[in-house]
Short mmCIF file of C-alpha atoms in Angstrom, two decimals:
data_model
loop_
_atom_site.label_atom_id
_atom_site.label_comp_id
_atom_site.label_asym_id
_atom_site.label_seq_id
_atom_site.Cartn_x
_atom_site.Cartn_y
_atom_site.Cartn_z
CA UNK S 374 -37.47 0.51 28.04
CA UNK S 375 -37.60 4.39 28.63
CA UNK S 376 -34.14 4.27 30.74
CA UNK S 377 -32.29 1.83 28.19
CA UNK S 378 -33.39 3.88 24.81
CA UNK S 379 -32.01 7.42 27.42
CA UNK S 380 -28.72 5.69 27.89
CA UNK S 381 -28.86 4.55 24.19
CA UNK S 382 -29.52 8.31 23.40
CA UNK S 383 -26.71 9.77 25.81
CA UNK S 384 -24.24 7.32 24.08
CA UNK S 385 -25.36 8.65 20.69
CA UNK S 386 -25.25 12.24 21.65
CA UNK S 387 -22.00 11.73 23.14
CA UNK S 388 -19.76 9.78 20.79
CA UNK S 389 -21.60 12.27 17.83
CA UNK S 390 -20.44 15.51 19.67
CA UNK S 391 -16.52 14.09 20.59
CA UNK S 392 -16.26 13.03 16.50
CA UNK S 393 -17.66 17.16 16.19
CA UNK S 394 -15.20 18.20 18.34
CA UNK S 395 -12.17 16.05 16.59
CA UNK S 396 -13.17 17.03 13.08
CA UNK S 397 -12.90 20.52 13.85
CA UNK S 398 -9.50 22.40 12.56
CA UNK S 399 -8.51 19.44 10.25
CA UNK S 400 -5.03 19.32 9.13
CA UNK S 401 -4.53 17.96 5.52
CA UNK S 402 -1.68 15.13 5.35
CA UNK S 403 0.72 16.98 2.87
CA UNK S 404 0.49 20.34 5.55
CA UNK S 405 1.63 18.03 8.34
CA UNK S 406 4.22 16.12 7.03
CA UNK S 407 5.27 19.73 4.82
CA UNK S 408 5.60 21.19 8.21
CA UNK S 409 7.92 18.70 10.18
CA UNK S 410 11.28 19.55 9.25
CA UNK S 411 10.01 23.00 9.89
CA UNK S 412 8.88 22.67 13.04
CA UNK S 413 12.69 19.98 14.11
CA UNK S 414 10.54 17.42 14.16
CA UNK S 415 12.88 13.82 14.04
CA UNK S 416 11.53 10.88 12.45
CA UNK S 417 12.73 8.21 14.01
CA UNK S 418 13.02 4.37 12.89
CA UNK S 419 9.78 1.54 13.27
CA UNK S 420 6.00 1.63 12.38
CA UNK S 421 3.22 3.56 14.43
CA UNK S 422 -0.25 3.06 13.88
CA UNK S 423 -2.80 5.73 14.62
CA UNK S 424 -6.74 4.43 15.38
CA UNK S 425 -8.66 7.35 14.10
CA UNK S 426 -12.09 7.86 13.24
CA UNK S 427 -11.05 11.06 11.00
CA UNK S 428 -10.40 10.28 6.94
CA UNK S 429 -8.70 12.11 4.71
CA UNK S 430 -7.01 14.09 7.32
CA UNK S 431 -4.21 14.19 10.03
CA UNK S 432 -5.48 11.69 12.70
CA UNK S 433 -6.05 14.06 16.10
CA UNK S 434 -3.95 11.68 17.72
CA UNK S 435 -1.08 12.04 15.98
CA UNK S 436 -1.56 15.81 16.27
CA UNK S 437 -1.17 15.20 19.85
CA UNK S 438 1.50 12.72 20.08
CA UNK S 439 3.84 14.45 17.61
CA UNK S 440 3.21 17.65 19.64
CA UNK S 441 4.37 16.28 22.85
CA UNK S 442 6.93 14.01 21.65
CA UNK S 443 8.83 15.77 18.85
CA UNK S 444 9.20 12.91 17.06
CA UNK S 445 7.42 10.55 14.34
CA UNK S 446 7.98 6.95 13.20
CA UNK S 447 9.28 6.30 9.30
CA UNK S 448 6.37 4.51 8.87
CA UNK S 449 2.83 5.70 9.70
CA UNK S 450 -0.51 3.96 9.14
CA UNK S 451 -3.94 5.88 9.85
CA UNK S 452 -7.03 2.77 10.49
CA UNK S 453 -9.93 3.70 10.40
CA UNK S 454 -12.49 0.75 11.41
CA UNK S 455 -15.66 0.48 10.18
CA UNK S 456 -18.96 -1.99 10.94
CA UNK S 457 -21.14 -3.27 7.94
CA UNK S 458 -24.36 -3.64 8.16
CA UNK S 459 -23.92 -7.11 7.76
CA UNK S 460 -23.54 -9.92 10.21
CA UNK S 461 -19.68 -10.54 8.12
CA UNK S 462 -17.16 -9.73 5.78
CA UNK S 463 -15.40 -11.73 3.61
CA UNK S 464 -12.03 -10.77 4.01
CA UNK S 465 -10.99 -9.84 0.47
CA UNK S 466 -13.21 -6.92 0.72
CA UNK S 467 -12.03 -5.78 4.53
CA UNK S 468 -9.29 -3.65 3.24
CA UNK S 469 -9.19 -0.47 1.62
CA UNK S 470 -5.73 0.75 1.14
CA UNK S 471 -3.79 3.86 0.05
CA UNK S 472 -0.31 5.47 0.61
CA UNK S 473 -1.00 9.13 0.71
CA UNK S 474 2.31 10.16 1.09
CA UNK S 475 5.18 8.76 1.47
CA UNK S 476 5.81 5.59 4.32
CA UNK S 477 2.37 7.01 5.00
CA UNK S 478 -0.40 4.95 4.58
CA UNK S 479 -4.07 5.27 4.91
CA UNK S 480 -6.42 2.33 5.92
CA UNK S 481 -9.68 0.88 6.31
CA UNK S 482 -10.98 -2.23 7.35
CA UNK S 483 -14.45 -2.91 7.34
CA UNK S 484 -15.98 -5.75 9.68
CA UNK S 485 -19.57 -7.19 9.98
CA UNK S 486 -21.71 -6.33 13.40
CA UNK S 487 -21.17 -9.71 14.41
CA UNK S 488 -17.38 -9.91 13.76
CA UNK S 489 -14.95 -9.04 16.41
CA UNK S 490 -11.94 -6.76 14.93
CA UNK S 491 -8.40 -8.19 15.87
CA UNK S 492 -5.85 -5.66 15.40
CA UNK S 493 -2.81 -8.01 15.05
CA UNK S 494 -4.52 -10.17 12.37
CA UNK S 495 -5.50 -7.20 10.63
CA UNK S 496 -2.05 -6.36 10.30
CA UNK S 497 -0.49 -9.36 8.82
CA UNK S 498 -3.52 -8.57 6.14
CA UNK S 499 -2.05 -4.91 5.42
CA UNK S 500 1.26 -6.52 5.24
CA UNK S 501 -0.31 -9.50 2.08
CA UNK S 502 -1.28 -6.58 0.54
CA UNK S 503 1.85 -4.51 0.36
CA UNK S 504 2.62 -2.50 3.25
CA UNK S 505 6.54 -2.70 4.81
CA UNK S 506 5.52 -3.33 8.33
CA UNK S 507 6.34 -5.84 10.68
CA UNK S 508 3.46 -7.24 12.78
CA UNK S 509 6.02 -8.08 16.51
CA UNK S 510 7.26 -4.22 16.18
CA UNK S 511 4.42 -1.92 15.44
CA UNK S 512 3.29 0.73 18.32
CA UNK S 513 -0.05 0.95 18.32
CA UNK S 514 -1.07 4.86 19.40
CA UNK S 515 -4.75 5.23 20.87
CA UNK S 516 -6.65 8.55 21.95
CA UNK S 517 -8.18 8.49 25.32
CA UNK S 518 -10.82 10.75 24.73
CA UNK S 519 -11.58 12.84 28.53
CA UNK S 520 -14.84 14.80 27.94
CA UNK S 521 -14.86 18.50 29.50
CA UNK S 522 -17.26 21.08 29.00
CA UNK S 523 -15.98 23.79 25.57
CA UNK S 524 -15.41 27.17 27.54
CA UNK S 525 -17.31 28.35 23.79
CA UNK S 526 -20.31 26.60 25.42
CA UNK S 527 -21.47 24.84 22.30
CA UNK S 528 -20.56 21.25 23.20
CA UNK S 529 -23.18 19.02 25.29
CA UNK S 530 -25.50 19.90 27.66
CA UNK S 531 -25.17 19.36 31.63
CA UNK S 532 -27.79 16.33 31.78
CA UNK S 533 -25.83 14.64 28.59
CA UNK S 534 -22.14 14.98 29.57
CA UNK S 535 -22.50 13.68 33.15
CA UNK S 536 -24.06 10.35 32.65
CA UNK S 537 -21.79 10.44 29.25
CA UNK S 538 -18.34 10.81 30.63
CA UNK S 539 -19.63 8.01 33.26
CA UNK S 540 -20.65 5.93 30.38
CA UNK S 541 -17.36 6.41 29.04
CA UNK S 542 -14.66 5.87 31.53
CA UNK S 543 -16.99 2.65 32.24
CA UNK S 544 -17.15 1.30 28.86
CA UNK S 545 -14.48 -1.60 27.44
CA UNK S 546 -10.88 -0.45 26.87
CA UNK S 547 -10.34 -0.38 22.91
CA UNK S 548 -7.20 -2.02 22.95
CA UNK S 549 -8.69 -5.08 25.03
CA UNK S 550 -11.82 -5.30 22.32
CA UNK S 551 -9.01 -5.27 19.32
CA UNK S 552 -7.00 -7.90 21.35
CA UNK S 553 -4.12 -5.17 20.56
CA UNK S 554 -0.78 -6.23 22.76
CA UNK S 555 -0.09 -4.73 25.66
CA UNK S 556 3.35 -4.04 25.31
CA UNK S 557 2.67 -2.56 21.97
CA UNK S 558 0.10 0.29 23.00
CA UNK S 559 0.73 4.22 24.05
CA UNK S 560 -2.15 5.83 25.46
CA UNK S 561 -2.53 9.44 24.75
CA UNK S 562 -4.92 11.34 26.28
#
């Protein structure tokens, strides 16, 4: 019991301290998108959909991916997942929707512990409810977290961050839990 409620612990810890880390220096949406023509930033044609855990603010991995890239789809949708505390959810209340700016659309879909989210249905949802996408042509972009230690010292401990950066390059791949399409996903991280 003692070494499952540890690992429990570690996992905890760990996944509490890398959402920390991500939700520090937030970038509003309006700043970003104010500051792409600025920076020659091209916005190119299709649909990219950032998995983020931050709200309200300029997913990390889009940070990242525009960075690198120099470039940004038209159309941009932020989901944010979320588990109930219930075993379900009836699917008129799974979606919470909101263009923040323009072609730029925040989401959240909230699913019961006993559900299992699937990323391509969850589209054609977003789609019923308003959204210009197209299910067959979305890019799905995913942050592969890689946990060092901060050179400011103030992330986790020695005896957490070993056994958690073991637990997480061993744990499921995201886009194989959200049945997400192969062919459709960029890594970033």
């Amino acid at each position: 019991a003692a070494l499952v409620y540890s690992i429990m612990y570690i996992w905890h810890r760990g996944i509490m301290a890398v959402a920390q880390r991500l939700g520090e220096d937030p970038v509003t949406v309006d700043a970003f998108l104010e500051d792409l023509p600025r920076l020659g930033i091209a916005r190119v044609a299709g649909t990219a959909v950032f998995l983020t855990r931050a709200r309200a603010v300029t997913p990390p991995v889009m940070l990242w991916y525009v960075k690198h890239s120099k470039a940004l789809q038209q159309n941009v949708l932020a989901v944010t997942l979320d588990i109930a505390s219930t075993p379900f959810v009836a699917a008129k209340n799974r979606l919470t929707m909101s263009e923040v700016a323009p072609n730029f659309w925040a989401v959240t879909a909230t699913f019961g512990f006993m559900e299992r989210p699937d990323m391509p249905a969850l589209m054609a949802q977003i789609r019923t409810h308003g959204c210009p996408i197209h299910p067959d042509k979305l890019s799905y972009f995913i942050g592969m977290e890689k946990i060092v230690p901060r050179e400011d010292h103030h992330g986790l401990s020695r005896w957490i961050r070993v056994p958690f950066t073991m637990l997480l390059r061993n744990s499921a791949r995201v886009t194989d839990y959200l049945r997400i399409p192969a062919n459709q996903v960029v890594d970033i991280g």
